[in-house]
Amino acid sequence: MTGRVEAVVFDVLETLLDLDPLGVRLEEVGQPASVLGPFFMRFQRDAMALKLAGDVADFTRTARQSLRTETKQALSDADIDYVMEGFASVQAFPGALPALRKLSEAGITVGCLTVGDPENTRSFLAGAGLESYVDEVVTSDSVGVWKPAPEVYHHSAKALNCEIDRMALVAVHAWDCHGAKKAGALARWCSRLEGEPGEVFLPADVRGEDLIDVVDGLLAL
């Protein structure tokens, strides 16, 4: 085990699991695959906006509404059902499995921090072949707020049975790493999605081009 980190919690969607197959489903219902990125960004924004307004951001209802809006009301309910069902069949990024295995073999508790129903998330992880290396699934639904609210990261540390400063978040979103750092956790950022973290977010403690790079950097501390 590393001297500083007792637990590592991974963001799930876009960090561990590749959403690109949803683009194929969008094409199959008459939409360009390029809608996927704006749809997922709108979904995250709308969920955060609902929580800031004091409302409940249900994963499925919010995602369906965001997809309907992003496609300018062009999809039927059946079309939306078909696209949403694709979440259950997304696959892991190539580096995800070896990264989780390395941490597990090093004696570090591995968790996943995401949104929505924890059973659905476990199902997604199982379908992608990752479940056996994940000790705990934590979702924002358990807290009542969405990332990057500090309560989410504190709740994750409690669920993983460690102090917040002994837990590291791994994500491809710089805003998520920023939230973890502000809450007192460590942050490991993977540049695969964003390329550069920008200047407005706190720098991550470790950064790498893929998840294996990030985990190797963590284990080297």
CSV table of C-alpha atoms in Angstrom, one decimal:
chain,number,residue,atom,x,y,z
A,1,MET,CA,0.0,0.0,0.0
A,2,THR,CA,1.2,3.5,-0.7
A,3,GLY,CA,2.1,5.6,2.3
A,4,ARG,CA,-0.4,8.3,1.6
A,5,VAL,CA,-3.4,6.8,-0.2
A,6,GLU,CA,-5.7,4.2,1.4
A,7,ALA,CA,-8.6,4.4,-1.1
A,8,VAL,CA,-9.1,5.5,-4.7
A,9,VAL,CA,-12.5,6.4,-6.0
A,10,PHE,CA,-13.1,6.5,-9.8
A,11,ASP,CA,-15.5,8.6,-11.7
A,12,VAL,CA,-17.5,6.2,-13.9
A,13,LEU,CA,-19.0,7.7,-17.1
A,14,GLU,CA,-16.2,8.9,-19.5
A,15,THR,CA,-13.5,7.9,-17.0
A,16,LEU,CA,-13.9,4.2,-16.7
A,17,LEU,CA,-16.7,3.6,-19.3
A,18,ASP,CA,-16.7,4.7,-22.9
A,19,LEU,CA,-19.9,6.3,-24.0
A,20,ASP,CA,-19.1,6.3,-27.7
A,21,PRO,CA,-21.4,3.3,-28.5
A,22,LEU,CA,-24.3,5.6,-27.6
A,23,GLY,CA,-23.4,7.6,-30.7
A,24,VAL,CA,-24.1,4.6,-32.8
A,25,ARG,CA,-27.6,4.3,-31.2
A,26,LEU,CA,-28.2,8.0,-32.0
A,27,GLU,CA,-27.4,7.4,-35.6
A,28,GLU,CA,-29.8,4.4,-35.6
A,29,VAL,CA,-32.6,6.8,-34.6
A,30,GLY,CA,-31.7,9.4,-37.2
A,31,GLN,CA,-29.4,11.7,-35.2
A,32,PRO,CA,-25.7,12.4,-35.9
A,33,ALA,CA,-23.3,10.7,-33.5
A,34,SER,CA,-21.9,14.1,-32.7
A,35,VAL,CA,-25.0,14.8,-30.6
A,36,LEU,CA,-23.6,12.6,-27.9
A,37,GLY,CA,-21.1,15.1,-26.5
A,38,PRO,CA,-23.5,18.0,-26.3
A,39,PHE,CA,-26.2,15.8,-24.9
A,40,PHE,CA,-24.0,14.5,-22.1
A,41,MET,CA,-22.8,18.0,-21.3
A,42,ARG,CA,-26.3,19.3,-21.2
A,43,PHE,CA,-27.3,16.4,-18.9
A,44,GLN,CA,-24.6,17.2,-16.4
A,45,ARG,CA,-25.4,20.9,-16.5
A,46,ASP,CA,-29.1,20.4,-16.1
A,47,ALA,CA,-28.6,18.0,-13.2
A,48,MET,CA,-26.3,20.5,-11.4
A,49,ALA,CA,-28.8,23.3,-12.1
A,50,LEU,CA,-31.6,21.3,-10.6
A,51,LYS,CA,-29.6,20.6,-7.4
A,52,LEU,CA,-28.5,24.2,-7.1
A,53,ALA,CA,-32.2,25.1,-7.3
A,54,GLY,CA,-32.9,22.7,-4.4
A,55,ASP,CA,-34.6,20.0,-6.5
A,56,VAL,CA,-34.0,16.3,-7.0
A,57,ALA,CA,-32.0,15.5,-10.2
A,58,ASP,CA,-33.2,12.0,-11.1
A,59,PHE,CA,-30.6,10.5,-13.4
A,60,THR,CA,-33.0,8.9,-15.9
A,61,ARG,CA,-35.6,11.7,-16.0
A,62,THR,CA,-32.9,14.4,-16.4
A,63,ALA,CA,-31.0,12.5,-19.1
A,64,ARG,CA,-34.2,11.8,-21.1
A,65,GLN,CA,-35.2,15.5,-20.9
A,66,SER,CA,-31.6,16.6,-21.9
A,67,LEU,CA,-31.6,14.2,-24.9
A,68,ARG,CA,-35.0,15.4,-26.0
A,69,THR,CA,-33.9,19.0,-25.8
A,70,GLU,CA,-30.6,18.5,-27.5
A,71,THR,CA,-32.3,16.8,-30.4
A,72,LYS,CA,-34.8,19.6,-30.7
A,73,GLN,CA,-37.8,17.4,-29.7
A,74,ALA,CA,-37.1,15.2,-32.8
A,75,LEU,CA,-37.0,11.8,-30.9
A,76,SER,CA,-40.0,9.7,-30.0
A,77,ASP,CA,-40.3,8.1,-26.5
A,78,ALA,CA,-39.3,4.8,-28.1
A,79,ASP,CA,-36.2,6.4,-29.7
A,80,ILE,CA,-35.2,7.9,-26.4
A,81,ASP,CA,-35.7,4.5,-24.7
A,82,TYR,CA,-33.4,2.9,-27.3
A,83,VAL,CA,-30.6,5.4,-26.7
A,84,MET,CA,-30.9,5.3,-23.0
A,85,GLU,CA,-30.7,1.5,-23.0
A,86,GLY,CA,-27.3,1.8,-24.5
A,87,PHE,CA,-25.9,2.9,-21.1
A,88,ALA,CA,-26.2,-0.7,-20.0
A,89,SER,CA,-23.9,-2.0,-22.8
A,90,VAL,CA,-21.1,0.5,-22.8
A,91,GLN,CA,-17.6,-0.9,-22.5
A,92,ALA,CA,-14.6,0.0,-20.4
A,93,PHE,CA,-11.7,2.0,-21.8
A,94,PRO,CA,-8.6,-0.2,-22.5
A,95,GLY,CA,-6.7,1.0,-19.5
A,96,ALA,CA,-9.5,0.7,-16.9
A,97,LEU,CA,-9.2,-3.0,-16.0
A,98,PRO,CA,-5.4,-3.1,-15.6
A,99,ALA,CA,-5.5,0.2,-13.6
A,100,LEU,CA,-8.1,-1.2,-11.2
A,101,ARG,CA,-6.3,-4.5,-10.9
A,102,LYS,CA,-3.0,-2.7,-10.0
A,103,LEU,CA,-4.7,-0.8,-7.2
A,104,SER,CA,-6.4,-3.9,-5.9
A,105,GLU,CA,-3.2,-5.9,-5.9
A,106,ALA,CA,-1.5,-3.1,-4.0
A,107,GLY,CA,-4.0,-3.4,-1.2
A,108,ILE,CA,-5.8,-0.2,-1.9
A,109,THR,CA,-9.6,0.1,-1.5
A,110,VAL,CA,-11.2,0.8,-4.9
A,111,GLY,CA,-14.5,2.6,-5.2
A,112,CYS,CA,-16.6,4.2,-7.9
A,113,LEU,CA,-18.3,7.6,-7.5
A,114,THR,CA,-21.1,8.3,-9.9
A,115,VAL,CA,-24.7,9.5,-10.3
A,116,GLY,CA,-27.9,7.6,-10.5
A,117,ASP,CA,-28.9,4.3,-9.0
A,118,PRO,CA,-26.1,2.2,-7.5
A,119,GLU,CA,-27.5,-1.1,-8.7
A,120,ASN,CA,-27.6,0.3,-12.3
A,121,THR,CA,-23.9,1.4,-11.9
A,122,ARG,CA,-22.9,-2.1,-10.6
A,123,SER,CA,-24.7,-3.6,-13.6
A,124,PHE,CA,-22.8,-1.3,-16.0
A,125,LEU,CA,-19.5,-2.2,-14.3
A,126,ALA,CA,-20.3,-5.9,-14.4
A,127,GLY,CA,-21.1,-5.7,-18.1
A,128,ALA,CA,-17.7,-4.0,-18.7
A,129,GLY,CA,-15.8,-6.6,-16.7
A,130,LEU,CA,-14.8,-4.3,-13.9
A,131,GLU,CA,-17.0,-5.2,-11.0
A,132,SER,CA,-14.6,-7.8,-9.4
A,133,TYR,CA,-12.1,-5.0,-8.7
A,134,VAL,CA,-14.5,-2.5,-7.2
A,135,ASP,CA,-15.1,-2.7,-3.4
A,136,GLU,CA,-17.7,0.0,-3.1
A,137,VAL,CA,-20.1,1.9,-5.4
A,138,VAL,CA,-21.0,5.4,-4.1
A,139,THR,CA,-23.6,7.6,-5.9
A,140,SER,CA,-24.6,11.2,-5.4
A,141,ASP,CA,-28.2,10.0,-4.8
A,142,SER,CA,-27.0,8.8,-1.4
A,143,VAL,CA,-26.0,12.4,-0.5
A,144,GLY,CA,-28.8,14.4,-2.1
A,145,VAL,CA,-26.4,16.6,-4.1
A,146,TRP,CA,-24.3,16.0,-7.2
A,147,LYS,CA,-20.6,16.4,-7.8
A,148,PRO,CA,-18.7,18.6,-7.3
A,149,ALA,CA,-20.4,19.5,-4.0
A,150,PRO,CA,-17.9,18.8,-1.1
A,151,GLU,CA,-20.5,16.6,0.7
A,152,VAL,CA,-20.2,14.0,-2.1
A,153,TYR,CA,-16.4,13.5,-1.6
A,154,HIS,CA,-16.7,13.4,2.2
A,155,HIS,CA,-19.5,10.8,1.9
A,156,SER,CA,-17.3,8.8,-0.4
A,157,ALA,CA,-14.4,8.8,2.1
A,158,LYS,CA,-16.7,7.6,4.8
A,159,ALA,CA,-18.1,4.9,2.6
A,160,LEU,CA,-14.6,3.7,1.8
A,161,ASN,CA,-13.6,3.9,5.5
A,162,CYS,CA,-10.8,6.3,5.2
A,163,GLU,CA,-10.0,9.9,6.1
A,164,ILE,CA,-10.7,12.4,3.3
A,165,ASP,CA,-7.0,13.3,2.9
A,166,ARG,CA,-6.2,9.6,2.4
A,167,MET,CA,-8.6,9.2,-0.5
A,168,ALA,CA,-7.8,10.0,-4.1
A,169,LEU,CA,-10.3,10.7,-6.9
A,170,VAL,CA,-9.5,9.7,-10.4
A,171,ALA,CA,-11.4,11.4,-13.2
A,172,VAL,CA,-11.1,12.8,-16.8
A,173,HIS,CA,-13.0,15.9,-15.8
A,174,ALA,CA,-10.9,18.8,-14.3
A,175,TRP,CA,-13.9,20.2,-12.5
A,176,ASP,CA,-14.4,16.9,-10.7
A,177,CYS,CA,-10.7,16.8,-9.6
A,178,HIS,CA,-11.1,20.5,-8.5
A,179,GLY,CA,-14.1,19.5,-6.3
A,180,ALA,CA,-12.2,16.7,-4.7
A,181,LYS,CA,-9.3,18.9,-3.9
A,182,LYS,CA,-11.5,21.6,-2.5
A,183,ALA,CA,-13.1,19.0,-0.2
A,184,GLY,CA,-9.6,17.9,1.1
A,185,ALA,CA,-9.1,14.8,-1.0
A,186,LEU,CA,-6.3,14.0,-3.4
A,187,ALA,CA,-7.0,14.2,-7.2
A,188,ARG,CA,-5.6,12.2,-10.1
A,189,TRP,CA,-6.5,13.6,-13.5
A,190,CYS,CA,-6.4,11.7,-16.8
A,191,SER,CA,-5.9,14.0,-19.9
A,192,ARG,CA,-7.6,11.6,-22.3
A,193,LEU,CA,-10.8,13.7,-22.6
A,194,GLU,CA,-9.8,17.3,-22.1
A,195,GLY,CA,-6.1,17.5,-23.1
A,196,GLU,CA,-5.3,20.3,-20.6
A,197,PRO,CA,-7.0,21.1,-17.3
A,198,GLY,CA,-7.1,24.8,-17.9
A,199,GLU,CA,-6.3,27.6,-15.5
A,200,VAL,CA,-9.4,28.0,-13.4
A,201,PHE,CA,-9.2,24.6,-11.6
A,202,LEU,CA,-6.8,23.5,-8.9
A,203,PRO,CA,-4.1,21.3,-10.4
A,204,ALA,CA,-4.4,17.5,-9.7
A,205,ASP,CA,-1.7,15.8,-7.6
A,206,VAL,CA,-1.0,13.3,-10.3
A,207,ARG,CA,-1.8,13.5,-14.0
A,208,GLY,CA,-1.4,11.1,-16.9
A,209,GLU,CA,-2.4,10.4,-20.5
A,210,ASP,CA,-4.4,7.3,-19.6
A,211,LEU,CA,-5.6,5.5,-16.4
A,212,ILE,CA,-2.5,3.3,-16.2
A,213,ASP,CA,-0.3,6.4,-16.2
A,214,VAL,CA,-2.4,7.9,-13.5
A,215,VAL,CA,-2.3,4.8,-11.3
A,216,ASP,CA,1.4,4.3,-11.8
A,217,GLY,CA,2.0,7.9,-10.7
A,218,LEU,CA,-0.2,7.3,-7.6
A,219,LEU,CA,1.6,4.1,-6.7
A,220,ALA,CA,5.0,5.8,-7.1
A,221,LEU,CA,4.2,8.4,-4.4
